[in-house]
Structure formats: structure tokens, C-alpha cells
Coordinates of C-alpha atoms in Angstrom, one line a residue:
M1 CA 95.4 122.5 52.6
A2 CA 99.2 122.1 51.1
M3 CA 98.5 126.1 50.4
A4 CA 97.7 126.0 53.6
M5 CA 99.7 123.9 55.1
A6 CA 102.8 125.2 53.0
S7 CA 102.0 128.9 54.9
V8 CA 102.1 128.3 58.3
Q9 CA 105.5 126.2 58.2
L10 CA 106.7 129.4 56.5
E11 CA 105.9 132.1 59.8
R12 CA 107.0 129.4 61.4
Q13 CA 110.5 129.0 60.4
T14 CA 109.8 132.9 59.8
S15 CA 109.9 132.9 63.8
I16 CA 112.9 130.1 64.7
Q17 CA 115.1 132.0 62.5
D18 CA 113.9 134.7 64.9
S19 CA 114.2 133.3 68.0
P20 CA 116.0 130.2 68.1
R21 CA 114.3 127.8 69.8
S22 CA 115.7 123.9 71.0
P23 CA 115.2 120.5 68.6
E24 CA 112.2 120.2 71.6
A25 CA 110.4 123.8 70.8
K26 CA 110.8 123.0 67.0
L27 CA 109.3 120.0 67.7
G28 CA 106.4 121.4 68.9
M29 CA 106.1 123.5 66.3
Q30 CA 105.6 120.7 64.1
V31 CA 103.0 119.6 66.0
E32 CA 100.9 123.4 66.0
D33 CA 101.8 122.2 61.9
L34 CA 99.5 119.7 62.1
W35 CA 97.4 120.9 64.8
D36 CA 96.3 124.3 62.7
V37 CA 95.5 122.3 59.6
Q38 CA 93.0 119.3 61.1
E39 CA 89.3 119.1 60.7
P40 CA 87.4 121.6 62.6
E41 CA 85.0 119.3 63.6
L42 CA 87.9 116.8 65.5
S43 CA 88.2 117.3 68.9
P44 CA 91.2 118.7 70.8
N45 CA 92.7 115.5 71.1
E46 CA 91.7 114.0 67.8
K47 CA 93.5 116.3 66.6
L48 CA 96.3 115.3 69.0
N49 CA 96.2 112.0 68.0
A50 CA 95.9 113.1 64.7
C51 CA 99.9 115.3 65.0
F52 CA 100.9 112.2 67.0
E53 CA 100.5 109.4 64.2
S54 CA 102.3 112.1 61.9
I55 CA 105.4 112.5 62.9
P56 CA 107.9 109.5 63.5
V57 CA 109.9 108.6 66.8
S58 CA 113.1 109.5 64.4
A59 CA 111.6 113.5 65.1
F60 CA 112.9 113.3 68.4
P61 CA 116.1 114.8 69.8
I62 CA 118.4 111.8 69.8
S63 CA 120.0 111.3 73.4
P64 CA 123.3 111.7 74.1
Q65 CA 124.4 108.9 76.7
G66 CA 125.1 105.8 73.6
I67 CA 126.2 103.5 77.1
E68 CA 125.7 100.2 76.4
I69 CA 126.7 96.5 79.2
K70 CA 128.1 94.2 77.9
S71 CA 126.2 90.5 79.3
D72 CA 128.6 89.5 80.9
A73 CA 129.2 92.2 83.3
S74 CA 128.3 91.5 87.0
L75 CA 126.0 93.6 88.8
A76 CA 128.3 95.6 90.1
E77 CA 130.3 96.8 87.4
A78 CA 126.2 97.5 85.8
V79 CA 126.1 99.6 89.2
Q80 CA 129.5 101.5 88.2
I81 CA 128.5 102.1 85.0
L82 CA 125.3 103.4 85.6
A83 CA 126.6 105.5 89.0
Q84 CA 129.2 107.1 86.8
N85 CA 127.3 107.7 83.8
K86 CA 124.6 110.0 86.4
I87 CA 121.7 106.7 83.8
L88 CA 119.0 105.1 84.9
S89 CA 118.7 102.5 82.9
A90 CA 121.2 100.8 80.0
P91 CA 120.6 98.5 77.5
V92 CA 122.6 95.6 77.3
V93 CA 124.9 94.2 74.8
D94 CA 125.4 89.9 74.1
V95 CA 128.4 89.5 73.7
D96 CA 128.3 86.3 72.2
A97 CA 125.8 87.5 69.9
P98 CA 127.6 87.4 66.3
E99 CA 128.8 90.6 64.6
D100 CA 125.9 90.7 61.6
A101 CA 123.3 89.2 64.4
T102 CA 119.8 91.0 64.2
W103 CA 118.3 93.7 66.5
M104 CA 117.2 91.2 68.7
D105 CA 119.4 88.6 69.2
R106 CA 122.3 91.5 70.2
Y107 CA 120.1 93.2 72.4
I108 CA 118.7 90.8 75.7
G109 CA 117.0 93.7 77.5
I110 CA 117.0 97.0 80.1
V111 CA 118.9 96.8 82.7
E112 CA 118.3 99.9 85.9
F113 CA 118.6 100.8 89.1
A114 CA 115.4 99.4 89.5
G115 CA 115.4 95.8 88.3
I116 CA 118.5 95.1 90.2
A117 CA 117.1 96.4 93.6
V118 CA 114.0 94.1 92.4
W119 CA 116.9 90.6 91.6
I120 CA 118.5 91.7 94.7
L121 CA 115.0 91.5 96.9
Q122 CA 113.3 88.2 95.2
Q123 CA 116.7 86.1 95.9
S124 CA 116.9 87.0 99.8
E125 CA 113.3 86.0 100.1
P126 CA 113.4 82.6 102.2
S127 CA 112.6 79.0 100.5
S128 CA 108.2 77.9 99.5
P129 CA 107.8 75.2 97.7
R130 CA 106.3 77.4 94.8
S131 CA 109.3 79.2 95.1
P132 CA 111.8 77.4 95.3
S133 CA 115.6 79.5 96.0
S134 CA 118.1 78.9 93.2
P135 CA 121.7 77.9 94.2
N136 CA 122.5 81.6 93.9
G137 CA 119.8 82.2 96.1
A138 CA 120.8 80.6 98.8
E139 CA 124.3 81.8 98.2
F140 CA 123.5 84.8 99.0
A141 CA 120.8 84.3 101.6
I142 CA 124.2 82.7 103.3
T143 CA 126.6 85.6 102.7
A144 CA 123.8 88.6 103.6
N145 CA 124.1 88.0 107.0
G146 CA 120.6 88.6 107.7
M147 CA 118.6 89.3 105.0
V148 CA 116.3 86.6 104.7
S149 CA 114.8 87.3 108.1
A150 CA 114.2 91.7 106.8
A151 CA 113.4 90.7 103.0
G152 CA 111.4 88.2 103.0
L153 CA 107.8 88.7 102.8
G154 CA 106.3 89.0 106.3
A155 CA 106.1 92.6 107.6
L156 CA 109.1 94.5 109.4
G157 CA 108.8 96.7 112.5
P158 CA 111.3 99.9 113.8
E159 CA 112.9 96.7 115.8
D160 CA 113.6 95.1 112.5
A161 CA 115.6 98.8 111.4
S162 CA 118.9 97.6 112.3
I163 CA 119.1 94.0 110.2
T164 CA 119.0 95.9 106.9
S165 CA 121.2 97.9 108.2
G166 CA 125.2 98.4 108.2
D167 CA 125.7 94.3 108.1
F168 CA 123.0 93.6 105.1
F169 CA 124.5 96.0 102.6
E170 CA 128.3 95.3 104.1
A171 CA 128.1 92.4 103.1
L172 CA 126.3 92.2 100.2
T173 CA 128.7 95.5 98.1
S174 CA 131.6 93.2 99.0
S175 CA 130.4 89.6 98.9
E176 CA 131.8 87.7 96.0
F177 CA 128.5 87.2 94.8
Y178 CA 127.4 90.0 93.6
K179 CA 130.9 91.0 92.3
N180 CA 130.4 87.5 89.8
T181 CA 126.9 87.7 89.3
K182 CA 126.4 88.4 85.6
V183 CA 124.0 91.0 84.4
R184 CA 122.6 87.8 81.6
D185 CA 122.2 86.0 85.3
I186 CA 119.2 88.0 86.0
S187 CA 118.1 89.0 82.4
G188 CA 114.7 87.1 83.6
S189 CA 113.9 89.7 86.3
F190 CA 114.2 93.3 83.9
R191 CA 111.3 95.1 85.6
W192 CA 110.9 96.2 82.0
A193 CA 111.1 92.9 79.9
P194 CA 110.9 92.0 77.3
F195 CA 112.6 94.0 75.1
L196 CA 110.4 96.5 72.9
A197 CA 111.9 98.7 70.5
L198 CA 110.7 101.2 68.1
Q199 CA 111.3 101.0 64.4
K200 CA 112.5 105.1 62.9
S201 CA 109.6 104.8 60.9
N202 CA 107.5 104.8 63.8
T203 CA 105.2 106.7 65.2
F204 CA 105.3 108.9 67.9
L205 CA 101.5 108.2 68.0
T206 CA 103.1 104.9 69.0
M207 CA 105.8 105.6 71.3
L208 CA 103.2 108.2 74.2
L209 CA 101.4 104.8 73.6
L210 CA 103.7 102.5 74.3
L211 CA 105.3 105.3 77.5
S212 CA 102.4 105.3 79.3
K213 CA 99.4 103.0 79.1
Y214 CA 101.8 99.6 78.1
K215 CA 104.0 101.4 80.7
M216 CA 107.7 101.1 80.0
K217 CA 110.0 103.9 81.6
S218 CA 112.4 103.6 78.4
I219 CA 112.0 102.2 74.7
P220 CA 115.0 102.1 71.8
V221 CA 114.2 103.6 69.0
L222 CA 116.7 100.8 66.4
D223 CA 118.7 102.1 62.8
L224 CA 117.9 98.2 60.9
G225 CA 120.4 99.1 59.2
D226 CA 123.3 98.2 61.4
G227 CA 120.2 96.5 64.2
K228 CA 122.5 98.9 67.3
I229 CA 119.9 101.1 68.6
D230 CA 119.9 104.7 67.5
N231 CA 118.1 106.4 70.3
I232 CA 116.3 106.0 73.7
I233 CA 113.1 107.5 74.1
T234 CA 112.0 108.0 78.0
Q235 CA 109.3 109.9 79.7
S236 CA 111.0 112.6 81.7
A237 CA 113.1 113.5 77.5
V238 CA 108.9 113.9 76.8
I239 CA 107.8 116.0 79.4
H240 CA 110.5 117.7 79.2
M241 CA 109.9 118.5 75.2
L242 CA 105.9 119.0 76.8
A243 CA 107.9 121.5 79.1
E244 CA 109.4 123.2 75.3
C245 CA 106.8 123.9 73.6
T246 CA 105.1 126.4 76.7
G247 CA 103.7 129.1 74.3
L248 CA 102.6 126.8 72.1
H249 CA 98.4 126.9 70.9
W250 CA 98.1 123.1 70.5
F251 CA 100.0 122.6 73.7
E252 CA 98.1 125.7 76.2
S253 CA 95.3 125.0 75.6
W254 CA 95.5 121.0 76.4
G255 CA 98.2 122.2 79.0
S256 CA 96.2 125.6 80.6
K257 CA 93.6 122.6 81.9
K258 CA 93.8 121.7 85.7
L259 CA 94.8 118.7 87.2
S260 CA 91.2 117.8 88.5
E261 CA 88.9 118.4 84.8
I262 CA 91.8 115.9 83.2
G263 CA 91.2 113.0 85.8
L264 CA 94.3 113.8 87.7
P265 CA 95.2 112.6 90.8
T266 CA 94.0 108.6 89.6
M267 CA 94.5 107.4 93.1
S268 CA 92.9 108.3 96.0
P269 CA 94.5 108.6 99.2
E270 CA 93.6 105.4 101.0
H271 CA 95.2 103.0 98.0
I272 CA 98.2 105.1 98.0
I273 CA 101.1 102.4 99.5
T274 CA 103.0 104.4 101.7
V275 CA 106.2 103.6 104.6
Y276 CA 105.9 105.0 107.6
E277 CA 109.7 106.9 108.5
D278 CA 110.5 104.8 111.8
E279 CA 110.1 102.0 109.3
P280 CA 113.5 100.7 108.1
V281 CA 114.0 101.1 104.4
L282 CA 114.6 98.1 103.5
Q283 CA 110.6 97.6 103.6
A284 CA 110.2 101.0 101.2
F285 CA 111.7 98.9 98.7
K286 CA 110.0 95.8 99.6
L287 CA 107.3 96.5 98.9
M288 CA 107.8 98.2 95.6
R289 CA 109.3 95.1 93.8
K290 CA 105.7 93.3 95.7
K291 CA 103.0 95.8 94.8
R292 CA 105.4 96.7 91.4
I293 CA 106.2 101.0 92.0
G294 CA 108.0 102.4 91.3
G295 CA 108.3 105.0 94.2
I296 CA 106.6 105.5 98.0
P297 CA 106.0 108.8 99.8
V298 CA 107.6 108.3 103.6
I299 CA 105.1 109.5 106.1
E300 CA 105.3 111.4 109.5
C301 CA 104.6 109.2 112.6
G302 CA 101.2 108.5 113.3
G303 CA 100.5 111.4 110.6
K304 CA 99.3 111.9 107.4
K305 CA 101.5 114.0 105.5
A306 CA 104.9 113.0 103.5
T307 CA 107.8 114.0 104.5
G308 CA 110.0 113.1 101.9
N309 CA 109.5 110.0 98.7
I310 CA 111.9 106.6 97.7
S311 CA 112.1 105.3 94.2
L312 CA 113.4 101.9 93.7
R313 CA 116.0 103.3 91.7
D314 CA 117.1 104.8 95.0
V315 CA 118.7 101.7 96.0
Q316 CA 122.1 102.7 94.2
F317 CA 123.1 105.0 97.3
L318 CA 123.0 101.9 98.9
L319 CA 125.1 100.0 96.8
T320 CA 127.8 102.7 96.5
A321 CA 127.5 104.9 99.0
P322 CA 128.8 102.8 101.5
D323 CA 129.6 105.9 103.8
I324 CA 125.8 106.1 104.1
Y325 CA 125.0 102.6 105.6
R326 CA 128.5 102.4 108.1
D327 CA 127.2 105.7 109.2
Y328 CA 123.5 105.2 109.9
R329 CA 123.5 101.7 111.8
S330 CA 120.3 101.4 111.8
I331 CA 118.8 102.6 108.0
T332 CA 115.1 103.4 109.0
A333 CA 113.5 105.7 105.8
K334 CA 113.6 108.4 107.7
N335 CA 117.8 108.0 108.3
F336 CA 118.2 106.6 104.4
L337 CA 116.7 110.1 103.0
I338 CA 118.8 112.6 105.6
A339 CA 121.9 110.8 105.1
V340 CA 120.7 110.5 101.2
R341 CA 121.1 114.5 101.7
N342 CA 123.7 114.6 103.5
Y343 CA 126.1 112.9 101.1
L344 CA 124.7 114.2 98.2
E345 CA 125.7 117.6 99.0
K346 CA 128.7 116.8 100.6
H347 CA 130.1 115.5 97.5
E348 CA 128.6 118.1 95.7
K349 CA 125.8 116.2 93.4
R350 CA 123.2 117.6 91.6
S351 CA 119.8 115.2 92.1
P352 CA 116.0 115.0 92.5
M353 CA 116.3 113.6 96.6
L354 CA 117.7 116.7 97.3
S355 CA 114.8 119.3 96.8
G356 CA 112.9 118.0 99.4
M357 CA 109.7 116.7 99.4
I358 CA 108.0 117.9 95.4
T359 CA 104.3 118.7 96.2
C360 CA 101.4 119.8 93.8
K361 CA 97.8 120.8 95.0
R362 CA 94.4 119.6 92.5
D363 CA 93.9 123.0 91.2
E364 CA 97.1 123.4 89.5
T365 CA 97.1 122.9 85.9
V366 CA 98.9 120.2 83.5
K367 CA 101.2 122.6 82.7
E368 CA 103.0 123.4 86.0
L369 CA 103.3 120.2 86.6
I370 CA 104.8 119.5 83.7
Q371 CA 107.3 122.4 84.6
K372 CA 107.7 121.5 87.7
L373 CA 108.5 118.3 87.3
D374 CA 110.9 119.4 84.4
S375 CA 112.8 122.1 86.4
E376 CA 113.3 119.4 89.3
K377 CA 113.9 116.4 87.7
I378 CA 111.7 113.6 88.8
Q379 CA 109.7 111.4 87.8
R380 CA 106.5 111.7 90.7
V381 CA 104.3 114.5 92.4
Y382 CA 102.2 114.0 95.7
V383 CA 99.4 115.8 95.9
T384 CA 98.6 117.4 99.0
D385 CA 95.4 119.1 100.2
K386 CA 96.1 123.0 102.0
D387 CA 97.1 121.3 105.2
G388 CA 99.9 119.8 103.3
N389 CA 98.1 115.7 103.7
L390 CA 98.5 113.2 101.3
E391 CA 94.9 113.2 98.6
G392 CA 97.5 111.8 96.0
V393 CA 100.4 111.1 93.0
I394 CA 101.4 112.1 89.7
T395 CA 104.1 110.2 87.5
L396 CA 105.4 111.5 84.2
R397 CA 103.0 108.1 82.3
D398 CA 100.0 109.9 84.4
I399 CA 100.1 112.8 82.3
I400 CA 101.2 111.3 79.1
S401 CA 98.8 109.2 79.2
R402 CA 95.9 112.3 79.6
L403 CA 97.7 113.1 75.6
V404 CA 96.4 110.9 73.8
H405 CA 94.4 107.9 74.1
E406 CA 94.7 104.3 71.7
P407 CA 92.5 103.9 68.8
R408 CA 90.2 100.3 68.5
G409 CA 92.6 98.2 67.0
Y410 CA 95.9 100.9 66.7
F411 CA 98.7 98.7 67.2
G412 CA 96.6 95.1 65.0
D413 CA 99.5 92.8 65.1
F414 CA 102.4 94.7 66.2
F415 CA 103.6 92.9 69.2
D416 CA 103.4 89.4 67.8
G417 CA 106.9 89.7 67.6
V418 CA 108.2 91.0 71.2
L419 CA 110.0 88.4 72.7
P420 CA 107.7 86.0 75.3
L421 CA 108.4 87.3 79.4
P422 CA 110.3 84.8 80.1
E423 CA 110.0 82.1 83.5
N424 CA 111.1 83.3 86.0
S425 CA 110.8 87.7 85.9
R426 CA 108.4 87.7 88.9
V427 CA 107.8 91.8 88.3

């Protein structure tokens, strides 16, 4: 096997020299090397599991972002840092941790637009015996005019759109509460808490399972030597890696299958959470928080056709672009999509929202879907029938979950050292 492995690697190295490939493609060729020497009796899925278990996460290309947010930064500052660097999330460093602190004491979590949005909605809910408002929540409810009635757990109708428009967001972004609340104050509401990191020696299989079955959006990779984050691997980065592996045997054997063949989409149309065009955009954000989902399709009034998509990360436009809510005093879901597109075109900013509604059909292949997700830089695609009616949704996590499976007892005591969810975590 060693001689066969050396021969295959020599061929791969020659092809790489002849045709320069991206770091992700070179990584895919490592998988190819391992794929070619797997035991023939293994199924394709078992082969992939074995290949990914043989590659350490240290081999994954380094993300260039390197942005960290200090725990004493305000929510307003955190939002600006994320927006200016065009990233959705960043690790939070505890400013009170000693210089020689371990990674677990140094980092308190990962904050993202989605987490801030969820926290804002949580604080705005009216108090109840089961969920008493904190002093901060009460102060916020007073500061943001109309927010309590707009963002409670009750249903919102089209007539409530004005409540969730200019006054609400203007009061929020100009309030001392928003400017003074520190990132560490909302650590219990980080959407992907608890903070979980991998060591460089952990395997690709571990990483892929955490990003799919265990629903993590991003995973920090630590250098235990200095206790600092060396890389952050996201679901999007994995999908980009897969897109770069087109043409490789192991990828084509899996990617050539139709979506329906690998059981996608997993959700039936009647179980998809939707919002109508004339409902307040805050209703969409509220539903995402309540249902713990990252995005929601906007459906035409009285029909079944999806006209757009709103994700939790899109709350950034309401926190960083005041001209959106000033121009659109009644922010319905439809008007929000129009306003954001106009804003992005005006400021010449590239964004998935400029592409409109991205859809696919059940008979498309996995490879076609991966290429679409990667080129459009989006988190989900909606499945439609020949008439354009919504049939399902497929996320990055869904795709990764079809690539690998968790062997029995695989994680063992892996999670024993993970920080538990804070008591005030509701997401």
C-alpha cells in the first residue's frame, strides 16, 4: 500500500506542477490520494469518512480575517467592526484574562450579527412571571418606542408595520443603551454558544460533523502553544473547498448524484417557516429567533411563490444603514428587500441580496448546487417546482451532513471539557 500511495502522490504532484490549483483544490487532491488506496470493499461513504479522518484540520487553508472583538466593546462597536470587515462573526476576547490564560479563559465565545439580532428581540419581549425582564430589558423597552408591542411573541399583521419602522430602529441605534451595552453582557445569547474549538491535530471528520450534525456555523482552530486562534473554519469555507474539487474522482462520485437521490431537501413544504410580503420585517426576524433558524423566505401575498429571502445576518442593514429605515417608514418584508437592494446598488457593495431569489430543482446534482452556493456566496437555496412554488430549502449544513456520517461512539468524551450553555441562553 505504501508503494501504491507513493506512486499516486507522485502523479498528483506532477499534475499540480503542470496546472496550478487553489489551496482548496490541493486539499481535495489529498483526499483523492487517500481515496485511491482505500479498501475496495468499503462503500463510497465509508471511504470518504476514512479519508477525512486521516487529514488534520491544520491542513485547511488559513482564513485571512483574523478579527477579534474585545469583551468590553459596545454592541454598536461590534456591529461596526463586523460590517466594516464584511464578516458575519468574530471571536470575543476577555479583556480581563491574564496574559498567560488558557484558550478557554481567553475567549468567551463568538459574537455574530445573528446573535445580536436575537438578543435585541429577546430583550424587547414583555416581562412575564416565567421570564422576568432584566433592568436592561426594561430600560431598552422604554428607550425603543413601540418595541415591546412590536416584538412580543404575539402575531404581527400588516397594520403593525409602522410600529417596527423608523421610530424603532432610530431609537435603537441612537440610544445610550445600545451604545453602552458591552459584548460580554450578551455572552449568554451568543447564537452558537457554547464556545467550542478544535486543536490542529483534530481531524477533518470531526470538523465536518460539528459543522453539520452539531449545527455549528464556524469552528475556531487553536494553537495550544500560545492559546490563540490560528484559523476559523466556516460552513461556507467547506462548501468553497468542495466547489474547488470539481473533476476529482472522489468528489464526482458523490457530486454527480441528484439532490433527490441523497434525500434533499429534508423538509416538506408545509413545514417551511415563511413570512408574507406585506408582514413587518421584524416578524421575519422574530420567527427566526423563535424557531431557531437562520433564514426565512418571503412569499407573495395570497400565493406560494417565494420572492426573496431574509436572514438573521440581514439585521445589519437596519443597524448600520439609517437611510433604509428613514426612507421606508413602514418596513414590510417586501419593502425591506427593495430598500436593501437599492442601498447596496447605491453604495456599490457586493452582496448575495443583489442576486435576488436563488432557487434550484430537485433533479439538479449536488455539484451544481455546490457551485451555485459558492458562486453566489449564499447560505441556503430554495427548492421550487416547475411553476416556481416553494417545495423545500437546502442549507450549507444539509449538504455537509450528506458528505459524512458519525461512527458509533465517535466523539467519546470529546464534549466533556466544553463550557456549558449559560443559564440565560435562549438560543
